[in-house]
Amino acid sequence: MLNHAPQRAQRTLRWGCRTRRLARNPDLSRGSSGMKTAFIGLGVMGFPMAGHLKAAGHEVNVYNRTAEKARRWAEKHGGTVFESISEAVAGAEIVLLCVGNDDDLRDVLAQALPALEKGVTVVDHTTTSAKVAREMAELLAANGCAFVDAPVSGGQAGAENGQLTIMVGADQASYDRVLPVIEVYAKAVRRMGEVGSGQLTKMCNQIAIAGVVQGVAEALHFAKRSGLPTDDVLAAISKGAAQSWQMENRWPTMSEGKFDFGFAVDWMRKDLGIALDEARSNGAQLPATALIDQFYAEVQAMGGNRWDTSSLVARLEK
């Protein structure tokens, strides 16, 4: 019998004006071992996500390119570590991935494919292009398996607290199958359409974040140059139309020059590059996104590759 934290019978997932109640898998509440899963990629996001799966009662096999990180995960959560991707995914019902980019995804699935049993569903939490998601879906379908693109938003804190937002691209049957698994680390899950739709939605997310962070950075910079008390400015404007998560959570840390709060500039540039590439294909006009992407390039030139995305303010104050 696997030890796992008690689960609520239902969770309310909110997104916009719609509310959906998702029933927990009743087998888990009875102490069942749940589904046999494999989780590939134990970075700052994957490490806690895989931990939530284990705590929810699922059997979890893990693989990470850096073996020491996988061993630390097993020491903390008690899952099983494997030395190869093919060994980790053998016998799994659902395989979950959280790796780096398009090439990493192709490489992982090339190693996993020979060991996947027919009927397996692969869930990819990596932020990639919609093109590679569709490419991988075709590859897996030809081998009797299904593919779900499910990029996440919420950062490291969201992963650790089980409060991620997940944007899913999949056929309805695949979505229904994986939902009871992925919702254990989510506060909101939504199917956006067929494969690739999740990645396109994540692009929208990153485009919006970039604009908001730049706006907050400029407002803070302007307040300082005007001699205003920045704490009072925040208290005054964060309760009105200017309010945002970025303002409430990052204004104080930005004002202190602290940029070690999660999602790195290098990763943001990767994501914005994906969005800009897609825009060139679909004809979307993204002038502000293209400009802010170059601002992030300036932050990189300042040595801020691993600073978090709020470091846009640093280039204004250099």
mmCIF file of C-alpha atoms in Angstrom:
data_model
loop_
_atom_site.group_PDB
_atom_site.id
_atom_site.type_symbol
_atom_site.label_atom_id
_atom_site.label_comp_id
_atom_site.label_asym_id
_atom_site.label_seq_id
_atom_site.Cartn_x
_atom_site.Cartn_y
_atom_site.Cartn_z
ATOM 1 C CA MET A 1 0.000 0.000 0.000
ATOM 2 C CA LEU A 2 1.413 3.397 -0.969
ATOM 3 C CA ASN A 3 1.229 6.207 1.548
ATOM 4 C CA HIS A 4 -0.365 9.323 0.202
ATOM 5 C CA ALA A 5 -1.970 12.495 1.444
ATOM 6 C CA PRO A 6 -5.768 12.409 1.752
ATOM 7 C CA GLN A 7 -7.516 13.944 -1.213
ATOM 8 C CA ARG A 8 -10.651 16.034 -1.298
ATOM 9 C CA ALA A 9 -13.544 14.374 -3.095
ATOM 10 C CA GLN A 10 -13.863 17.345 -5.413
ATOM 11 C CA ARG A 11 -11.837 20.314 -6.544
ATOM 12 C CA THR A 12 -13.285 23.459 -8.039
ATOM 13 C CA LEU A 13 -11.262 24.669 -10.993
ATOM 14 C CA ARG A 14 -11.924 28.242 -12.062
ATOM 15 C CA TRP A 15 -10.993 29.863 -15.346
ATOM 16 C CA GLY A 16 -12.614 33.085 -16.411
ATOM 17 C CA CYS A 17 -16.361 33.061 -15.948
ATOM 18 C CA ARG A 18 -16.702 29.295 -16.037
ATOM 19 C CA THR A 19 -16.412 26.950 -13.088
ATOM 20 C CA ARG A 20 -15.986 23.229 -13.423
ATOM 21 C CA ARG A 21 -16.080 20.690 -10.635
ATOM 22 C CA LEU A 22 -13.766 17.761 -11.181
ATOM 23 C CA ALA A 23 -14.328 14.551 -9.266
ATOM 24 C CA ARG A 24 -11.224 12.946 -7.829
ATOM 25 C CA ASN A 25 -10.505 9.402 -8.852
ATOM 26 C CA PRO A 26 -12.503 7.416 -6.273
ATOM 27 C CA ASP A 27 -9.918 4.639 -6.351
ATOM 28 C CA LEU A 28 -7.327 7.010 -4.906
ATOM 29 C CA SER A 29 -9.543 7.937 -1.956
ATOM 30 C CA ARG A 30 -9.752 4.243 -1.139
ATOM 31 C CA GLY A 31 -5.954 3.972 -0.974
ATOM 32 C CA SER A 32 -5.405 2.436 -4.420
ATOM 33 C CA SER A 33 -1.996 2.803 -6.043
ATOM 34 C CA GLY A 34 -3.604 4.806 -8.843
ATOM 35 C CA MET A 35 -2.094 4.748 -12.307
ATOM 36 C CA LYS A 36 1.365 3.641 -13.303
ATOM 37 C CA THR A 37 3.142 6.739 -14.536
ATOM 38 C CA ALA A 38 6.598 7.797 -15.661
ATOM 39 C CA PHE A 39 7.865 11.353 -15.244
ATOM 40 C CA ILE A 40 10.801 12.515 -17.367
ATOM 41 C CA GLY A 41 12.509 15.785 -16.423
ATOM 42 C CA LEU A 42 12.911 16.833 -12.789
ATOM 43 C CA GLY A 43 13.809 20.493 -13.087
ATOM 44 C CA VAL A 44 12.371 23.289 -10.961
ATOM 45 C CA MET A 45 8.903 22.465 -12.312
ATOM 46 C CA GLY A 46 9.041 18.722 -12.873
ATOM 47 C CA PHE A 47 10.512 17.904 -9.458
ATOM 48 C CA PRO A 48 7.492 19.106 -7.433
ATOM 49 C CA MET A 49 4.967 18.045 -10.081
ATOM 50 C CA ALA A 50 6.190 14.460 -9.949
ATOM 51 C CA GLY A 51 6.080 14.697 -6.166
ATOM 52 C CA HIS A 52 2.394 15.629 -6.252
ATOM 53 C CA LEU A 53 1.707 12.576 -8.408
ATOM 54 C CA LYS A 54 3.367 10.332 -5.850
ATOM 55 C CA ALA A 55 1.533 11.977 -2.962
ATOM 56 C CA ALA A 56 -1.774 11.455 -4.780
ATOM 57 C CA GLY A 57 -1.208 7.707 -4.814
ATOM 58 C CA HIS A 58 0.098 7.153 -8.338
ATOM 59 C CA GLU A 59 3.023 4.861 -9.021
ATOM 60 C CA VAL A 60 5.804 7.114 -10.332
ATOM 61 C CA ASN A 61 8.945 6.070 -12.205
ATOM 62 C CA VAL A 62 11.353 8.936 -12.818
ATOM 63 C CA TYR A 63 14.270 9.761 -15.055
ATOM 64 C CA ASN A 64 16.387 12.887 -15.141
ATOM 65 C CA ARG A 65 19.411 13.685 -17.260
ATOM 66 C CA THR A 66 21.275 14.645 -14.075
ATOM 67 C CA ALA A 67 21.049 11.432 -12.080
ATOM 68 C CA GLU A 68 21.779 13.079 -8.726
ATOM 69 C CA LYS A 69 18.611 15.144 -8.986
ATOM 70 C CA ALA A 70 16.575 11.999 -9.618
ATOM 71 C CA ARG A 71 18.144 10.361 -6.563
ATOM 72 C CA ARG A 72 17.259 13.384 -4.429
ATOM 73 C CA TRP A 73 13.688 13.197 -5.704
ATOM 74 C CA ALA A 74 13.442 9.520 -4.751
ATOM 75 C CA GLU A 75 14.842 10.215 -1.295
ATOM 76 C CA LYS A 76 12.164 12.848 -0.747
ATOM 77 C CA HIS A 77 9.173 11.163 -2.387
ATOM 78 C CA GLY A 78 9.969 7.457 -2.521
ATOM 79 C CA GLY A 79 9.439 6.797 -6.207
ATOM 80 C CA THR A 80 11.617 4.631 -8.435
ATOM 81 C CA VAL A 81 14.616 6.028 -10.325
ATOM 82 C CA PHE A 82 15.765 4.570 -13.642
ATOM 83 C CA GLU A 83 19.006 5.097 -15.505
ATOM 84 C CA SER A 84 17.427 5.326 -18.940
ATOM 85 C CA ILE A 85 14.274 6.804 -20.426
ATOM 86 C CA SER A 86 13.273 3.505 -22.017
ATOM 87 C CA GLU A 87 13.439 1.726 -18.665
ATOM 88 C CA ALA A 88 11.460 4.446 -16.916
ATOM 89 C CA VAL A 89 8.558 4.386 -19.392
ATOM 90 C CA ALA A 90 8.313 0.600 -19.752
ATOM 91 C CA GLY A 91 4.896 -0.534 -18.566
ATOM 92 C CA ALA A 92 3.646 2.999 -17.856
ATOM 93 C CA GLU A 93 0.041 3.894 -18.620
ATOM 94 C CA ILE A 94 0.767 7.630 -18.778
ATOM 95 C CA VAL A 95 4.148 9.222 -19.483
ATOM 96 C CA LEU A 96 4.662 12.837 -18.425
ATOM 97 C CA LEU A 97 7.440 15.064 -19.729
ATOM 98 C CA CYS A 98 8.816 18.403 -18.554
ATOM 99 C CA VAL A 99 12.006 19.067 -20.486
ATOM 100 C CA GLY A 100 13.612 22.063 -22.175
ATOM 101 C CA ASN A 101 12.655 22.742 -25.778
ATOM 102 C CA ASP A 102 11.610 21.235 -29.123
ATOM 103 C CA ASP A 103 14.848 19.330 -29.620
ATOM 104 C CA ASP A 104 14.746 17.916 -26.085
ATOM 105 C CA LEU A 105 11.194 16.695 -26.678
ATOM 106 C CA ARG A 106 12.176 14.967 -29.925
ATOM 107 C CA ASP A 107 15.177 13.354 -28.260
ATOM 108 C CA VAL A 108 13.216 12.076 -25.253
ATOM 109 C CA LEU A 109 10.453 10.557 -27.371
ATOM 110 C CA ALA A 110 12.972 8.953 -29.720
ATOM 111 C CA GLN A 111 14.387 7.125 -26.702
ATOM 112 C CA ALA A 112 10.991 6.365 -25.180
ATOM 113 C CA LEU A 113 9.122 5.181 -28.255
ATOM 114 C CA PRO A 114 10.565 1.641 -28.538
ATOM 115 C CA ALA A 115 9.541 0.932 -24.931
ATOM 116 C CA LEU A 116 6.029 2.403 -25.037
ATOM 117 C CA GLU A 117 3.157 -0.053 -25.008
ATOM 118 C CA LYS A 118 0.240 0.541 -27.362
ATOM 119 C CA GLY A 119 -2.438 2.694 -25.800
ATOM 120 C CA VAL A 120 -0.041 4.792 -23.714
ATOM 121 C CA THR A 121 -0.751 8.521 -23.485
ATOM 122 C CA VAL A 122 2.190 10.928 -23.409
ATOM 123 C CA VAL A 123 1.566 14.274 -21.688
ATOM 124 C CA ASP A 124 4.093 16.989 -22.480
ATOM 125 C CA HIS A 125 4.317 19.881 -20.010
ATOM 126 C CA THR A 126 7.258 21.466 -21.841
ATOM 127 C CA THR A 127 6.685 24.827 -23.510
ATOM 128 C CA THR A 128 7.404 24.085 -27.170
ATOM 129 C CA SER A 129 6.227 25.097 -30.608
ATOM 130 C CA ALA A 130 2.805 23.965 -31.750
ATOM 131 C CA LYS A 131 4.554 22.485 -34.779
ATOM 132 C CA VAL A 132 6.597 19.998 -32.760
ATOM 133 C CA ALA A 133 3.530 19.062 -30.697
ATOM 134 C CA ARG A 134 1.675 18.077 -33.856
ATOM 135 C CA GLU A 135 4.781 16.299 -35.156
ATOM 136 C CA MET A 136 5.043 14.214 -31.987
ATOM 137 C CA ALA A 137 1.318 13.476 -32.038
ATOM 138 C CA GLU A 138 1.610 12.021 -35.541
ATOM 139 C CA LEU A 139 4.652 9.977 -34.553
ATOM 140 C CA LEU A 140 2.926 8.477 -31.525
ATOM 141 C CA ALA A 141 -0.359 7.872 -33.330
ATOM 142 C CA ALA A 142 1.504 5.812 -35.921
ATOM 143 C CA ASN A 143 2.686 3.624 -33.051
ATOM 144 C CA GLY A 144 -0.691 3.240 -31.363
ATOM 145 C CA CYS A 145 -0.157 5.890 -28.678
ATOM 146 C CA ALA A 146 -1.632 9.323 -27.960
ATOM 147 C CA PHE A 147 -0.020 12.710 -27.360
ATOM 148 C CA VAL A 148 -1.259 15.604 -25.230
ATOM 149 C CA ASP A 149 0.424 19.006 -25.209
ATOM 150 C CA ALA A 150 -0.146 20.557 -21.789
ATOM 151 C CA PRO A 151 2.107 23.552 -21.086
ATOM 152 C CA VAL A 152 1.757 25.108 -17.644
ATOM 153 C CA SER A 153 1.727 28.554 -16.083
ATOM 154 C CA GLY A 154 2.297 29.453 -12.466
ATOM 155 C CA GLY A 155 6.048 29.175 -12.106
ATOM 156 C CA GLN A 156 8.031 27.295 -9.511
ATOM 157 C CA ALA A 157 5.739 28.376 -6.669
ATOM 158 C CA GLY A 158 2.703 27.122 -8.574
ATOM 159 C CA ALA A 159 4.372 23.774 -9.166
ATOM 160 C CA GLU A 160 5.411 23.416 -5.541
ATOM 161 C CA ASN A 161 1.965 24.359 -4.225
ATOM 162 C CA GLY A 162 -0.008 22.330 -6.768
ATOM 163 C CA GLN A 163 -1.534 25.529 -8.151
ATOM 164 C CA LEU A 164 -0.581 25.454 -11.817
ATOM 165 C CA THR A 165 -2.737 26.526 -14.731
ATOM 166 C CA ILE A 166 -2.614 23.909 -17.494
ATOM 167 C CA MET A 167 -3.562 24.600 -21.122
ATOM 168 C CA VAL A 168 -4.279 21.374 -22.970
ATOM 169 C CA GLY A 169 -4.264 20.412 -26.631
ATOM 170 C CA ALA A 170 -5.717 16.934 -27.186
ATOM 171 C CA ASP A 171 -8.649 14.970 -28.517
ATOM 172 C CA GLN A 172 -11.461 14.673 -26.009
ATOM 173 C CA ALA A 173 -10.800 11.039 -25.129
ATOM 174 C CA SER A 174 -7.128 11.667 -24.332
ATOM 175 C CA TYR A 175 -8.014 14.742 -22.304
ATOM 176 C CA ASP A 176 -10.567 12.826 -20.254
ATOM 177 C CA ARG A 177 -8.029 10.095 -19.611
ATOM 178 C CA VAL A 178 -5.234 12.302 -18.310
ATOM 179 C CA LEU A 179 -7.308 14.885 -16.443
ATOM 180 C CA PRO A 180 -7.537 12.959 -13.136
ATOM 181 C CA VAL A 181 -3.746 12.652 -13.193
ATOM 182 C CA ILE A 182 -2.635 16.173 -14.101
ATOM 183 C CA GLU A 183 -5.182 17.960 -11.955
ATOM 184 C CA VAL A 184 -3.369 16.833 -8.806
ATOM 185 C CA TYR A 185 -0.905 19.711 -9.336
ATOM 186 C CA ALA A 186 -3.300 22.218 -10.903
ATOM 187 C CA LYS A 187 -5.748 24.871 -9.835
ATOM 188 C CA ALA A 188 -7.132 25.203 -13.367
ATOM 189 C CA VAL A 189 -7.124 22.882 -16.376
ATOM 190 C CA ARG A 190 -8.773 23.568 -19.710
ATOM 191 C CA ARG A 191 -8.853 21.761 -23.030
ATOM 192 C CA MET A 192 -8.205 24.395 -25.710
ATOM 193 C CA GLY A 193 -8.725 22.187 -28.759
ATOM 194 C CA GLU A 194 -6.771 19.590 -30.686
ATOM 195 C CA VAL A 195 -3.037 18.946 -30.296
ATOM 196 C CA GLY A 196 -1.050 22.168 -30.573
ATOM 197 C CA SER A 197 -3.789 24.323 -29.069
ATOM 198 C CA GLY A 198 -2.267 24.138 -25.613
ATOM 199 C CA GLN A 199 1.036 25.493 -26.903
ATOM 200 C CA LEU A 200 -0.693 28.286 -28.828
ATOM 201 C CA THR A 201 -2.519 29.281 -25.648
ATOM 202 C CA LYS A 202 0.747 29.289 -23.702
ATOM 203 C CA MET A 203 2.135 31.670 -26.322
ATOM 204 C CA CYS A 204 -0.774 34.016 -25.569
ATOM 205 C CA ASN A 205 0.097 33.726 -21.890
ATOM 206 C CA GLN A 206 3.743 34.678 -22.414
ATOM 207 C CA ILE A 207 2.859 37.557 -24.744
ATOM 208 C CA ALA A 208 0.540 38.986 -22.088
ATOM 209 C CA ILE A 209 3.053 38.519 -19.262
ATOM 210 C CA ALA A 210 5.822 40.274 -21.186
ATOM 211 C CA GLY A 211 3.658 43.337 -21.722
ATOM 212 C CA VAL A 212 2.508 43.479 -18.114
ATOM 213 C CA VAL A 213 6.017 43.114 -16.677
ATOM 214 C CA GLN A 214 7.342 45.887 -18.927
ATOM 215 C CA GLY A 215 4.476 48.154 -17.865
ATOM 216 C CA VAL A 216 5.142 47.504 -14.175
ATOM 217 C CA ALA A 217 8.877 48.064 -14.673
ATOM 218 C CA GLU A 218 8.298 51.426 -16.376
ATOM 219 C CA ALA A 219 5.778 52.556 -13.750
ATOM 220 C CA LEU A 220 8.185 51.697 -10.933
ATOM 221 C CA HIS A 221 11.074 53.401 -12.715
ATOM 222 C CA PHE A 222 8.934 56.504 -13.302
ATOM 223 C CA ALA A 223 7.856 56.594 -9.644
ATOM 224 C CA LYS A 224 11.457 56.486 -8.469
ATOM 225 C CA ARG A 225 12.546 59.235 -10.870
ATOM 226 C CA SER A 226 9.617 61.358 -9.688
ATOM 227 C CA GLY A 227 10.682 61.035 -6.071
ATOM 228 C CA LEU A 228 7.513 59.244 -5.018
ATOM 229 C CA PRO A 229 7.464 56.709 -2.168
ATOM 230 C CA THR A 230 7.219 53.489 -4.148
ATOM 231 C CA ASP A 231 5.394 51.571 -1.404
ATOM 232 C CA ASP A 232 2.685 54.218 -1.351
ATOM 233 C CA VAL A 233 2.451 54.226 -5.134
ATOM 234 C CA LEU A 234 1.932 50.472 -5.077
ATOM 235 C CA ALA A 235 -0.772 50.788 -2.403
ATOM 236 C CA ALA A 236 -2.514 53.483 -4.427
ATOM 237 C CA ILE A 237 -2.513 51.947 -7.903
ATOM 238 C CA SER A 238 -2.680 48.233 -7.178
ATOM 239 C CA LYS A 239 -6.310 48.456 -6.074
ATOM 240 C CA GLY A 240 -7.590 49.904 -9.320
ATOM 241 C CA ALA A 241 -7.452 49.226 -13.041
ATOM 242 C CA ALA A 242 -3.643 48.891 -12.995
ATOM 243 C CA GLN A 243 -3.797 45.899 -10.660
ATOM 244 C CA SER A 244 -2.088 42.686 -11.758
ATOM 245 C CA TRP A 245 -0.400 39.648 -10.225
ATOM 246 C CA GLN A 246 2.940 40.964 -11.448
ATOM 247 C CA MET A 247 2.381 44.330 -9.803
ATOM 248 C CA GLU A 248 1.308 42.932 -6.441
ATOM 249 C CA ASN A 249 3.981 40.237 -6.278
ATOM 250 C CA ARG A 250 6.951 41.680 -8.147
ATOM 251 C CA TRP A 251 6.782 45.464 -7.596
ATOM 252 C CA PRO A 252 8.255 45.167 -4.058
ATOM 253 C CA THR A 253 11.058 42.827 -5.152
ATOM 254 C CA MET A 254 11.771 44.825 -8.316
ATOM 255 C CA SER A 255 12.101 47.991 -6.233
ATOM 256 C CA GLU A 256 14.767 46.227 -4.126
ATOM 257 C CA GLY A 257 16.647 44.880 -7.158
ATOM 258 C CA LYS A 258 15.901 41.249 -6.288
ATOM 259 C CA PHE A 259 15.471 38.974 -9.286
ATOM 260 C CA ASP A 260 15.635 35.420 -7.995
ATOM 261 C CA PHE A 261 11.937 34.569 -8.015
ATOM 262 C CA GLY A 262 11.499 31.825 -10.544
ATOM 263 C CA PHE A 263 11.139 31.887 -14.317
ATOM 264 C CA ALA A 264 14.456 32.900 -15.881
ATOM 265 C CA VAL A 265 15.115 35.403 -18.643
ATOM 266 C CA ASP A 266 16.721 32.685 -20.789
ATOM 267 C CA TRP A 267 13.495 30.685 -20.697
ATOM 268 C CA MET A 268 11.329 33.729 -21.360
ATOM 269 C CA ARG A 269 13.360 34.549 -24.458
ATOM 270 C CA LYS A 270 12.918 30.975 -25.638
ATOM 271 C CA ASP A 271 9.153 31.254 -25.181
ATOM 272 C CA LEU A 272 8.872 34.659 -26.828
ATOM 273 C CA GLY A 273 10.942 33.369 -29.734
ATOM 274 C CA ILE A 274 8.438 30.549 -30.207
ATOM 275 C CA ALA A 275 5.565 33.040 -30.171
ATOM 276 C CA LEU A 276 7.277 35.362 -32.652
ATOM 277 C CA ASP A 277 8.012 32.444 -34.985
ATOM 278 C CA GLU A 278 4.364 31.384 -34.845
ATOM 279 C CA ALA A 279 3.269 34.973 -35.524
ATOM 280 C CA ARG A 280 5.349 35.028 -38.679
ATOM 281 C CA SER A 281 3.416 31.948 -39.812
ATOM 282 C CA ASN A 282 -0.114 33.030 -38.881
ATOM 283 C CA GLY A 283 0.217 36.732 -39.698
ATOM 284 C CA ALA A 284 -0.278 38.059 -36.160
ATOM 285 C CA GLN A 285 1.252 41.446 -35.422
ATOM 286 C CA LEU A 286 3.306 41.441 -32.198
ATOM 287 C CA PRO A 287 5.274 44.710 -32.188
ATOM 288 C CA ALA A 288 5.376 45.145 -28.405
ATOM 289 C CA THR A 289 6.378 41.501 -27.881
ATOM 290 C CA ALA A 290 9.216 41.813 -30.390
ATOM 291 C CA LEU A 291 10.456 44.972 -28.656
ATOM 292 C CA ILE A 292 10.288 43.455 -25.161
ATOM 293 C CA ASP A 293 12.116 40.374 -26.418
ATOM 294 C CA GLN A 294 14.984 42.705 -27.345
ATOM 295 C CA PHE A 295 14.783 44.308 -23.910
ATOM 296 C CA TYR A 296 15.296 40.847 -22.433
ATOM 297 C CA ALA A 297 18.298 40.433 -24.734
ATOM 298 C CA GLU A 298 19.749 43.561 -23.095
ATOM 299 C CA VAL A 299 19.181 41.995 -19.663
ATOM 300 C CA GLN A 300 21.072 38.913 -20.839
ATOM 301 C CA ALA A 301 23.924 41.145 -21.973
ATOM 302 C CA MET A 302 23.994 42.569 -18.436
ATOM 303 C CA GLY A 303 24.592 39.053 -17.108
ATOM 304 C CA GLY A 304 20.962 38.481 -16.160
ATOM 305 C CA ASN A 305 20.384 35.204 -17.991
ATOM 306 C CA ARG A 306 19.170 33.495 -14.813
ATOM 307 C CA TRP A 307 17.431 36.510 -13.307
ATOM 308 C CA ASP A 308 13.649 36.243 -13.238
ATOM 309 C CA THR A 309 11.475 38.015 -15.777
ATOM 310 C CA SER A 310 10.867 41.035 -13.542
ATOM 311 C CA SER A 311 14.492 42.048 -14.195
ATOM 312 C CA LEU A 312 13.281 44.192 -17.094
ATOM 313 C CA VAL A 313 13.452 47.043 -14.602
ATOM 314 C CA ALA A 314 17.232 46.550 -14.285
ATOM 315 C CA ARG A 315 17.871 47.757 -17.820
ATOM 316 C CA LEU A 316 15.958 50.985 -17.053
ATOM 317 C CA GLU A 317 18.076 51.656 -13.977
ATOM 318 C CA LYS A 318 21.519 50.637 -15.202
#
